[in-house]
Amino acid sequence: MESSIWLWVGFNLFVLALLAFDLGVLHRKEREIKVGEALWLSLFYIVLALLFGAGLFWLRGTQDGIDFLTGYFIEKSLSVDNIFVIVLIFTYFSVPAQYQHRVLFWGILGALFMRGVLIFAGVQLIHQFAWMALLFGGFLIVTGVKMLIVADQKPDMENNIVLKAVRRRFRLTETYRGKHFFVRENGLLYATPLFLVLVMIEFTDLVFAVDSIPAIIAITTDPFIVYTSNVFAILGLRALYFALAGIVPRFIYLKYGLSLVLVVIGSKMIANYFYGGKFVPTELALLITVVLIGGSIALSLIRTRGAPPAEPQVLPTGWVPGSPAMPAEKPADAE
């Protein structure tokens, strides 16, 4: 028991050291993150996760190693959906490039805390009430189907319920005030548009965590593996965003692949509840996930090869938590 506690403490101290190095050394000054730098940083976090997985194979056995790698790959794949929404939010608010890393850094700190709480609660529920597997599995299937339906819809950001709530409760500046989330003007405290962006990023991750936590719990209920696989996926999210933001619009079929992954994992959870814990093995779930994600990316890149780049000011399609879909535009000849 004591060694387990020190394992948790050691891992979290390592994560805090990584974040401190990131903010205090690599990105001490506000600046735009170049694609090349983001690719190297993203590769660093991927290699770090793989090394950690190799350590689990060595220290805790083959099954824990496979469970971690499967969970990490699923969480990493689902984090791409976060990137779609981050692109939507940054585009809508026209966030200056030099401040985007700051928003994502503080957003990730909040995400780590929220996911830690949700992971603990989810694992405890599964351990106490086995039938919760049916609820979690059904939730994943419903979410996957919903994502399929709204994949090509434009979100109505102006009527987002979270933005409306924040605007009612805070005085807001009309323009950005540098890197600040709050400023004091004429003796009054004002929130800036950068604070609105941070709130949207945090709310989005909270909603997506409700999807991704059941997805990893469908693979394993070991809280340490669930937590570490989530943390490594989140740590690499910022770098992945800056590496892929420019070409995300080309991934036209990836949303469908991600939706099907949720349906598959939810079905696995339900099948294993009814027919035994390993009726659908983890290795099969990993293989199906790789095929769906890899296939949708490859098909997207082939389909959009040679297509002109999307205009940066054009709002992409997809689902943003709290935003209704915009009404479909009527054809000109329908007037």
Tab-separated table of C-alpha atoms in Angstrom:
chain	number	residue	atom	x	y	z
A	1	MET	CA	0.000	0.000	0.000
A	2	GLU	CA	2.809	2.405	0.911
A	3	SER	CA	4.624	1.717	-2.377
A	4	SER	CA	1.397	2.430	-4.270
A	5	ILE	CA	1.033	5.818	-2.557
A	6	TRP	CA	4.617	6.745	-3.415
A	7	LEU	CA	3.934	5.711	-7.036
A	8	TRP	CA	1.051	8.190	-7.210
A	9	VAL	CA	3.048	10.925	-5.495
A	10	GLY	CA	6.097	10.363	-7.700
A	11	PHE	CA	4.075	10.416	-10.917
A	12	ASN	CA	2.255	13.643	-9.998
A	13	LEU	CA	5.501	15.344	-8.989
A	14	PHE	CA	6.947	14.328	-12.368
A	15	VAL	CA	3.927	15.854	-14.147
A	16	LEU	CA	4.233	19.099	-12.171
A	17	ALA	CA	7.944	19.272	-13.043
A	18	LEU	CA	7.089	18.867	-16.737
A	19	LEU	CA	4.517	21.655	-16.561
A	20	ALA	CA	6.895	23.942	-14.676
A	21	PHE	CA	9.619	23.321	-17.266
A	22	ASP	CA	7.132	24.002	-20.064
A	23	LEU	CA	5.876	27.301	-18.643
A	24	GLY	CA	9.056	28.503	-16.951
A	25	VAL	CA	11.631	27.577	-19.598
A	26	LEU	CA	10.199	26.602	-22.985
A	27	HIS	CA	7.401	29.171	-23.120
A	28	ARG	CA	8.367	31.832	-20.622
A	29	LYS	CA	7.574	34.583	-23.136
A	30	GLU	CA	4.295	34.984	-24.999
A	31	ARG	CA	4.949	34.003	-28.616
A	32	GLU	CA	3.484	32.122	-31.531
A	33	ILE	CA	4.282	28.387	-31.494
A	34	LYS	CA	5.709	27.227	-34.815
A	35	VAL	CA	4.610	23.949	-36.389
A	36	GLY	CA	8.136	22.472	-36.328
A	37	GLU	CA	8.538	23.130	-32.603
A	38	ALA	CA	5.080	21.708	-31.922
A	39	LEU	CA	5.852	18.534	-33.870
A	40	TRP	CA	9.032	17.914	-31.869
A	41	LEU	CA	7.260	18.600	-28.576
A	42	SER	CA	4.381	16.327	-29.561
A	43	LEU	CA	6.863	13.576	-30.454
A	44	PHE	CA	8.572	14.083	-27.080
A	45	TYR	CA	5.317	13.489	-25.178
A	46	ILE	CA	4.460	10.443	-27.314
A	47	VAL	CA	7.895	8.895	-26.694
A	48	LEU	CA	7.537	9.702	-22.987
A	49	ALA	CA	4.198	7.854	-22.887
A	50	LEU	CA	5.647	4.858	-24.741
A	51	LEU	CA	8.588	4.698	-22.319
A	52	PHE	CA	6.155	4.798	-19.424
A	53	GLY	CA	4.182	1.968	-21.042
A	54	ALA	CA	7.379	-0.040	-21.450
A	55	GLY	CA	8.046	0.487	-17.750
A	56	LEU	CA	4.612	-0.909	-16.914
A	57	PHE	CA	5.307	-3.979	-19.082
A	58	TRP	CA	8.526	-4.522	-17.120
A	59	LEU	CA	7.295	-3.709	-13.601
A	60	ARG	CA	3.634	-4.769	-13.615
A	61	GLY	CA	3.304	-7.331	-16.389
A	62	THR	CA	2.010	-7.685	-19.944
A	63	GLN	CA	-1.676	-7.068	-19.243
A	64	ASP	CA	-1.122	-3.738	-17.472
A	65	GLY	CA	1.214	-2.659	-20.275
A	66	ILE	CA	-1.359	-3.517	-22.949
A	67	ASP	CA	-4.139	-1.825	-20.964
A	68	PHE	CA	-2.080	1.368	-20.657
A	69	LEU	CA	-1.130	1.499	-24.345
A	70	THR	CA	-4.733	0.793	-25.423
A	71	GLY	CA	-6.085	3.411	-23.053
A	72	TYR	CA	-3.459	5.943	-24.117
A	73	PHE	CA	-4.154	5.414	-27.818
A	74	ILE	CA	-7.906	5.764	-27.298
A	75	GLU	CA	-7.506	8.901	-25.181
A	76	LYS	CA	-4.993	10.344	-27.669
A	77	SER	CA	-7.423	9.688	-30.515
A	78	LEU	CA	-10.337	11.253	-28.647
A	79	SER	CA	-8.174	14.276	-27.811
A	80	VAL	CA	-8.156	15.083	-31.532
A	81	ASP	CA	-11.856	15.884	-31.116
A	82	ASN	CA	-10.789	18.444	-28.497
A	83	ILE	CA	-8.562	19.979	-31.155
A	84	PHE	CA	-11.508	20.380	-33.536
A	85	VAL	CA	-13.385	22.303	-30.832
A	86	ILE	CA	-10.329	24.360	-29.829
A	87	VAL	CA	-9.960	25.427	-33.470
A	88	LEU	CA	-13.641	26.426	-33.483
A	89	ILE	CA	-13.297	28.453	-30.280
A	90	PHE	CA	-10.027	30.176	-31.249
A	91	THR	CA	-11.437	30.991	-34.684
A	92	TYR	CA	-14.668	32.430	-33.291
A	93	PHE	CA	-12.836	34.630	-30.759
A	94	SER	CA	-9.957	35.481	-33.143
A	95	VAL	CA	-7.443	34.660	-30.395
A	96	PRO	CA	-4.005	36.122	-31.214
A	97	ALA	CA	-1.487	33.347	-31.926
A	98	GLN	CA	0.929	34.506	-29.197
A	99	TYR	CA	-1.695	34.013	-26.454
A	100	GLN	CA	-3.055	30.629	-27.508
A	101	HIS	CA	-0.419	28.633	-25.614
A	102	ARG	CA	-1.196	30.533	-22.397
A	103	VAL	CA	-4.896	29.657	-22.630
A	104	LEU	CA	-4.161	25.993	-23.349
A	105	PHE	CA	-1.621	25.754	-20.519
A	106	TRP	CA	-4.064	26.934	-17.854
A	107	GLY	CA	-6.803	24.934	-19.520
A	108	ILE	CA	-4.741	21.775	-19.132
A	109	LEU	CA	-4.120	22.435	-15.425
A	110	GLY	CA	-7.873	22.578	-14.943
A	111	ALA	CA	-8.331	19.479	-17.095
A	112	LEU	CA	-5.886	17.465	-14.986
A	113	PHE	CA	-7.781	18.309	-11.814
A	114	MET	CA	-11.238	17.635	-13.278
A	115	ARG	CA	-10.224	14.336	-14.837
A	116	GLY	CA	-8.589	13.191	-11.625
A	117	VAL	CA	-11.873	13.725	-9.781
A	118	LEU	CA	-13.949	12.065	-12.525
A	119	ILE	CA	-11.587	9.083	-12.782
A	120	PHE	CA	-11.757	8.455	-9.034
A	121	ALA	CA	-15.555	8.739	-9.060
A	122	GLY	CA	-15.989	6.565	-12.168
A	123	VAL	CA	-13.721	3.757	-10.944
A	124	GLN	CA	-15.407	3.728	-7.532
A	125	LEU	CA	-18.846	3.513	-9.152
A	126	ILE	CA	-17.797	0.571	-11.328
A	127	HIS	CA	-16.262	-1.239	-8.359
A	128	GLN	CA	-19.317	-0.655	-6.162
A	129	PHE	CA	-22.028	-1.123	-8.790
A	130	ALA	CA	-21.084	-3.437	-11.672
A	131	TRP	CA	-24.278	-2.535	-13.535
A	132	MET	CA	-22.852	0.978	-14.065
A	133	ALA	CA	-20.975	-0.624	-16.988
A	134	LEU	CA	-24.332	-0.743	-18.818
A	135	LEU	CA	-24.939	2.936	-18.125
A	136	PHE	CA	-21.440	3.970	-19.197
A	137	GLY	CA	-21.558	1.769	-22.299
A	138	GLY	CA	-24.947	3.097	-23.343
A	139	PHE	CA	-23.750	6.663	-22.778
A	140	LEU	CA	-20.756	6.104	-25.077
A	141	ILE	CA	-22.970	4.657	-27.816
A	142	VAL	CA	-25.451	7.549	-27.596
A	143	THR	CA	-22.584	10.085	-27.632
A	144	GLY	CA	-20.998	8.416	-30.658
A	145	VAL	CA	-24.277	8.492	-32.578
A	146	LYS	CA	-24.818	12.140	-31.618
A	147	MET	CA	-21.336	13.049	-32.866
A	148	LEU	CA	-22.129	11.356	-36.177
A	149	ILE	CA	-25.312	13.405	-36.562
A	150	VAL	CA	-23.754	16.823	-35.812
A	151	ALA	CA	-20.389	16.273	-37.533
A	152	ASP	CA	-21.220	18.571	-40.460
A	153	GLN	CA	-23.275	21.172	-38.612
A	154	LYS	CA	-22.053	24.671	-37.789
A	155	PRO	CA	-22.316	25.625	-34.103
A	156	ASP	CA	-24.215	28.772	-33.072
A	157	MET	CA	-21.518	30.191	-30.803
A	158	GLU	CA	-23.409	33.417	-30.167
A	159	ASN	CA	-26.135	31.466	-28.354
A	160	ASN	CA	-23.792	29.202	-26.392
A	161	ILE	CA	-25.288	28.746	-22.906
A	162	VAL	CA	-21.904	29.012	-21.163
A	163	LEU	CA	-20.955	32.245	-22.912
A	164	LYS	CA	-24.361	33.738	-22.113
A	165	ALA	CA	-23.986	32.814	-18.444
A	166	VAL	CA	-20.481	34.331	-18.176
A	167	ARG	CA	-21.517	37.502	-19.985
A	168	ARG	CA	-24.406	37.987	-17.536
A	169	ARG	CA	-22.160	37.631	-14.467
A	170	PHE	CA	-18.978	39.493	-15.463
A	171	ARG	CA	-18.112	42.920	-16.751
A	172	LEU	CA	-16.249	42.332	-20.013
A	173	THR	CA	-13.803	44.390	-22.040
A	174	GLU	CA	-14.604	44.642	-25.719
A	175	THR	CA	-11.060	43.819	-26.838
A	176	TYR	CA	-8.097	41.779	-25.607
A	177	ARG	CA	-5.815	43.257	-22.966
A	178	GLY	CA	-2.626	41.449	-23.850
A	179	LYS	CA	-2.184	38.144	-22.018
A	180	HIS	CA	-4.483	39.082	-19.125
A	181	PHE	CA	-7.666	37.232	-18.160
A	182	PHE	CA	-8.745	40.080	-15.858
A	183	VAL	CA	-7.911	43.784	-15.775
A	184	ARG	CA	-8.865	46.649	-13.485
A	185	GLU	CA	-10.133	49.766	-15.239
A	186	ASN	CA	-11.592	52.860	-13.544
A	187	GLY	CA	-11.496	51.001	-10.250
A	188	LEU	CA	-13.635	48.120	-11.561
A	189	LEU	CA	-12.586	44.552	-12.340
A	190	TYR	CA	-13.236	43.397	-15.909
A	191	ALA	CA	-12.873	39.994	-17.534
A	192	THR	CA	-11.289	39.978	-20.982
A	193	PRO	CA	-12.242	37.911	-24.045
A	194	LEU	CA	-9.255	35.687	-23.179
A	195	PHE	CA	-11.109	34.683	-19.986
A	196	LEU	CA	-14.159	33.750	-22.073
A	197	VAL	CA	-11.947	31.534	-24.217
A	198	LEU	CA	-10.460	29.855	-21.116
A	199	VAL	CA	-13.929	29.163	-19.697
A	200	MET	CA	-14.997	27.588	-22.993
A	201	ILE	CA	-11.850	25.434	-23.129
A	202	GLU	CA	-12.393	24.224	-19.539
A	203	PHE	CA	-16.089	23.500	-20.096
A	204	THR	CA	-15.316	21.637	-23.299
A	205	ASP	CA	-12.780	19.415	-21.581
A	206	LEU	CA	-15.216	18.724	-18.737
A	207	VAL	CA	-17.850	17.551	-21.228
A	208	PHE	CA	-15.357	15.493	-23.244
A	209	ALA	CA	-13.979	13.958	-20.041
A	210	VAL	CA	-17.450	12.578	-19.343
A	211	ASP	CA	-17.068	10.710	-22.672
A	212	SER	CA	-13.434	9.702	-22.436
A	213	ILE	CA	-13.415	8.454	-18.825
A	214	PRO	CA	-16.006	5.706	-19.518
A	215	ALA	CA	-14.045	4.857	-22.687
A	216	ILE	CA	-10.864	4.098	-20.741
A	217	ILE	CA	-12.791	2.427	-17.897
A	218	ALA	CA	-14.104	0.042	-20.562
A	219	ILE	CA	-10.474	-1.053	-21.020
A	220	THR	CA	-9.407	-1.249	-17.350
A	221	THR	CA	-10.663	-0.196	-13.935
A	222	ASP	CA	-7.159	0.141	-12.478
A	223	PRO	CA	-7.233	3.809	-11.328
A	224	PHE	CA	-3.492	4.287	-11.834
A	225	ILE	CA	-3.593	3.129	-15.471
A	226	VAL	CA	-6.778	5.108	-16.158
A	227	TYR	CA	-5.227	8.237	-14.662
A	228	THR	CA	-1.780	7.985	-16.248
A	229	SER	CA	-3.113	7.244	-19.740
A	230	ASN	CA	-5.364	10.314	-19.477
A	231	VAL	CA	-2.567	12.520	-18.164
A	232	PHE	CA	-0.156	11.605	-20.965
A	233	ALA	CA	-2.866	12.263	-23.571
A	234	ILE	CA	-3.652	15.666	-22.004
A	235	LEU	CA	0.010	16.684	-21.633
A	236	GLY	CA	0.516	16.242	-25.360
A	237	LEU	CA	-2.706	18.025	-26.311
A	238	ARG	CA	-1.243	21.539	-26.614
A	239	ALA	CA	1.654	20.413	-28.798
A	240	LEU	CA	-0.726	18.328	-30.896
A	241	TYR	CA	-2.988	21.335	-31.375
A	242	PHE	CA	-0.198	23.585	-32.648
A	243	ALA	CA	1.089	20.777	-34.877
A	244	LEU	CA	-2.291	19.945	-36.439
A	245	ALA	CA	-4.366	23.150	-36.223
A	246	GLY	CA	-3.435	24.189	-39.753
A	247	ILE	CA	-4.450	20.886	-41.345
A	248	VAL	CA	-7.361	19.854	-39.093
A	249	PRO	CA	-9.878	21.018	-41.737
A	250	ARG	CA	-8.458	18.319	-44.025
A	251	PHE	CA	-9.498	15.556	-41.598
A	252	ILE	CA	-13.018	15.505	-43.003
A	253	TYR	CA	-13.717	11.879	-42.058
A	254	LEU	CA	-11.923	11.774	-38.699
A	255	LYS	CA	-15.014	12.878	-36.765
A	256	TYR	CA	-16.843	9.856	-38.126
A	257	GLY	CA	-13.970	7.570	-37.135
A	258	LEU	CA	-13.941	9.001	-33.600
A	259	SER	CA	-17.708	8.579	-33.336
A	260	LEU	CA	-17.470	4.930	-34.356
A	261	VAL	CA	-14.684	4.375	-31.808
A	262	LEU	CA	-17.046	5.504	-29.033
A	263	VAL	CA	-19.753	3.168	-30.336
A	264	VAL	CA	-17.295	0.239	-30.457
A	265	ILE	CA	-15.947	0.888	-26.935
A	266	GLY	CA	-19.456	1.302	-25.543
A	267	SER	CA	-20.525	-1.968	-27.188
A	268	LYS	CA	-17.426	-3.687	-25.735
A	269	MET	CA	-18.365	-2.484	-22.263
A	270	ILE	CA	-21.920	-3.830	-22.526
A	271	ALA	CA	-20.860	-7.145	-24.115
A	272	ASN	CA	-18.247	-7.763	-21.424
A	273	TYR	CA	-20.837	-7.098	-18.718
A	274	PHE	CA	-23.238	-9.696	-20.081
A	275	TYR	CA	-20.762	-12.328	-21.325
A	276	GLY	CA	-17.790	-11.993	-19.006
A	277	GLY	CA	-14.973	-9.501	-18.420
A	278	LYS	CA	-12.866	-10.561	-21.418
A	279	PHE	CA	-15.553	-11.522	-23.954
A	280	VAL	CA	-14.242	-8.714	-26.176
A	281	PRO	CA	-10.468	-8.611	-25.443
A	282	THR	CA	-8.595	-5.347	-25.037
A	283	GLU	CA	-6.290	-6.267	-27.939
A	284	LEU	CA	-9.298	-6.424	-30.302
A	285	ALA	CA	-10.555	-3.040	-29.113
A	286	LEU	CA	-7.091	-1.584	-29.768
A	287	LEU	CA	-6.959	-3.093	-33.269
A	288	ILE	CA	-10.419	-1.764	-34.194
A	289	THR	CA	-9.524	1.699	-32.841
A	290	VAL	CA	-6.290	1.808	-34.858
A	291	VAL	CA	-8.113	0.739	-38.041
A	292	LEU	CA	-10.933	3.283	-37.593
A	293	ILE	CA	-8.700	6.233	-36.699
A	294	GLY	CA	-5.898	5.392	-39.136
A	295	GLY	CA	-8.354	4.634	-41.936
A	296	SER	CA	-10.360	7.835	-41.450
A	297	ILE	CA	-7.171	9.952	-41.425
A	298	ALA	CA	-5.768	8.274	-44.532
A	299	LEU	CA	-9.084	8.544	-46.391
A	300	SER	CA	-9.387	12.212	-45.389
A	301	LEU	CA	-5.909	13.114	-46.637
A	302	ILE	CA	-6.515	11.272	-49.932
A	303	ARG	CA	-9.917	12.900	-50.398
A	304	THR	CA	-8.629	16.456	-49.729
A	305	ARG	CA	-5.340	16.115	-51.612
A	306	GLY	CA	-4.783	19.217	-53.732
A	307	ALA	CA	-7.726	21.072	-52.177
A	308	PRO	CA	-7.174	24.791	-51.442
A	309	PRO	CA	-6.583	25.645	-47.736
A	310	ALA	CA	-9.608	26.779	-45.765
A	311	GLU	CA	-9.950	30.486	-45.021
A	312	PRO	CA	-8.727	31.129	-41.445
A	313	GLN	CA	-11.755	33.291	-40.598
A	314	VAL	CA	-14.283	30.643	-41.681
A	315	LEU	CA	-15.803	28.828	-38.699
A	316	PRO	CA	-15.329	25.050	-39.075
A	317	THR	CA	-18.139	22.564	-38.600
A	318	GLY	CA	-18.580	20.352	-35.569
A	319	TRP	CA	-20.065	20.251	-32.097
A	320	VAL	CA	-19.165	22.760	-29.404
A	321	PRO	CA	-20.587	21.909	-25.952
A	322	GLY	CA	-23.401	24.280	-25.033
A	323	SER	CA	-23.886	25.561	-28.596
A	324	PRO	CA	-26.986	24.732	-30.631
A	325	ALA	CA	-26.577	24.009	-34.328
A	326	MET	CA	-27.074	26.962	-36.648
A	327	PRO	CA	-30.165	26.718	-38.844
A	328	ALA	CA	-29.446	25.396	-42.307
A	329	GLU	CA	-29.080	28.134	-44.906
A	330	LYS	CA	-31.786	28.214	-47.502
A	331	PRO	CA	-30.724	28.001	-51.151
A	332	ALA	CA	-30.853	31.307	-53.002
A	333	ASP	CA	-33.517	30.038	-55.435
A	334	ALA	CA	-35.760	29.046	-52.492
A	335	GLU	CA	-36.517	32.671	-51.661
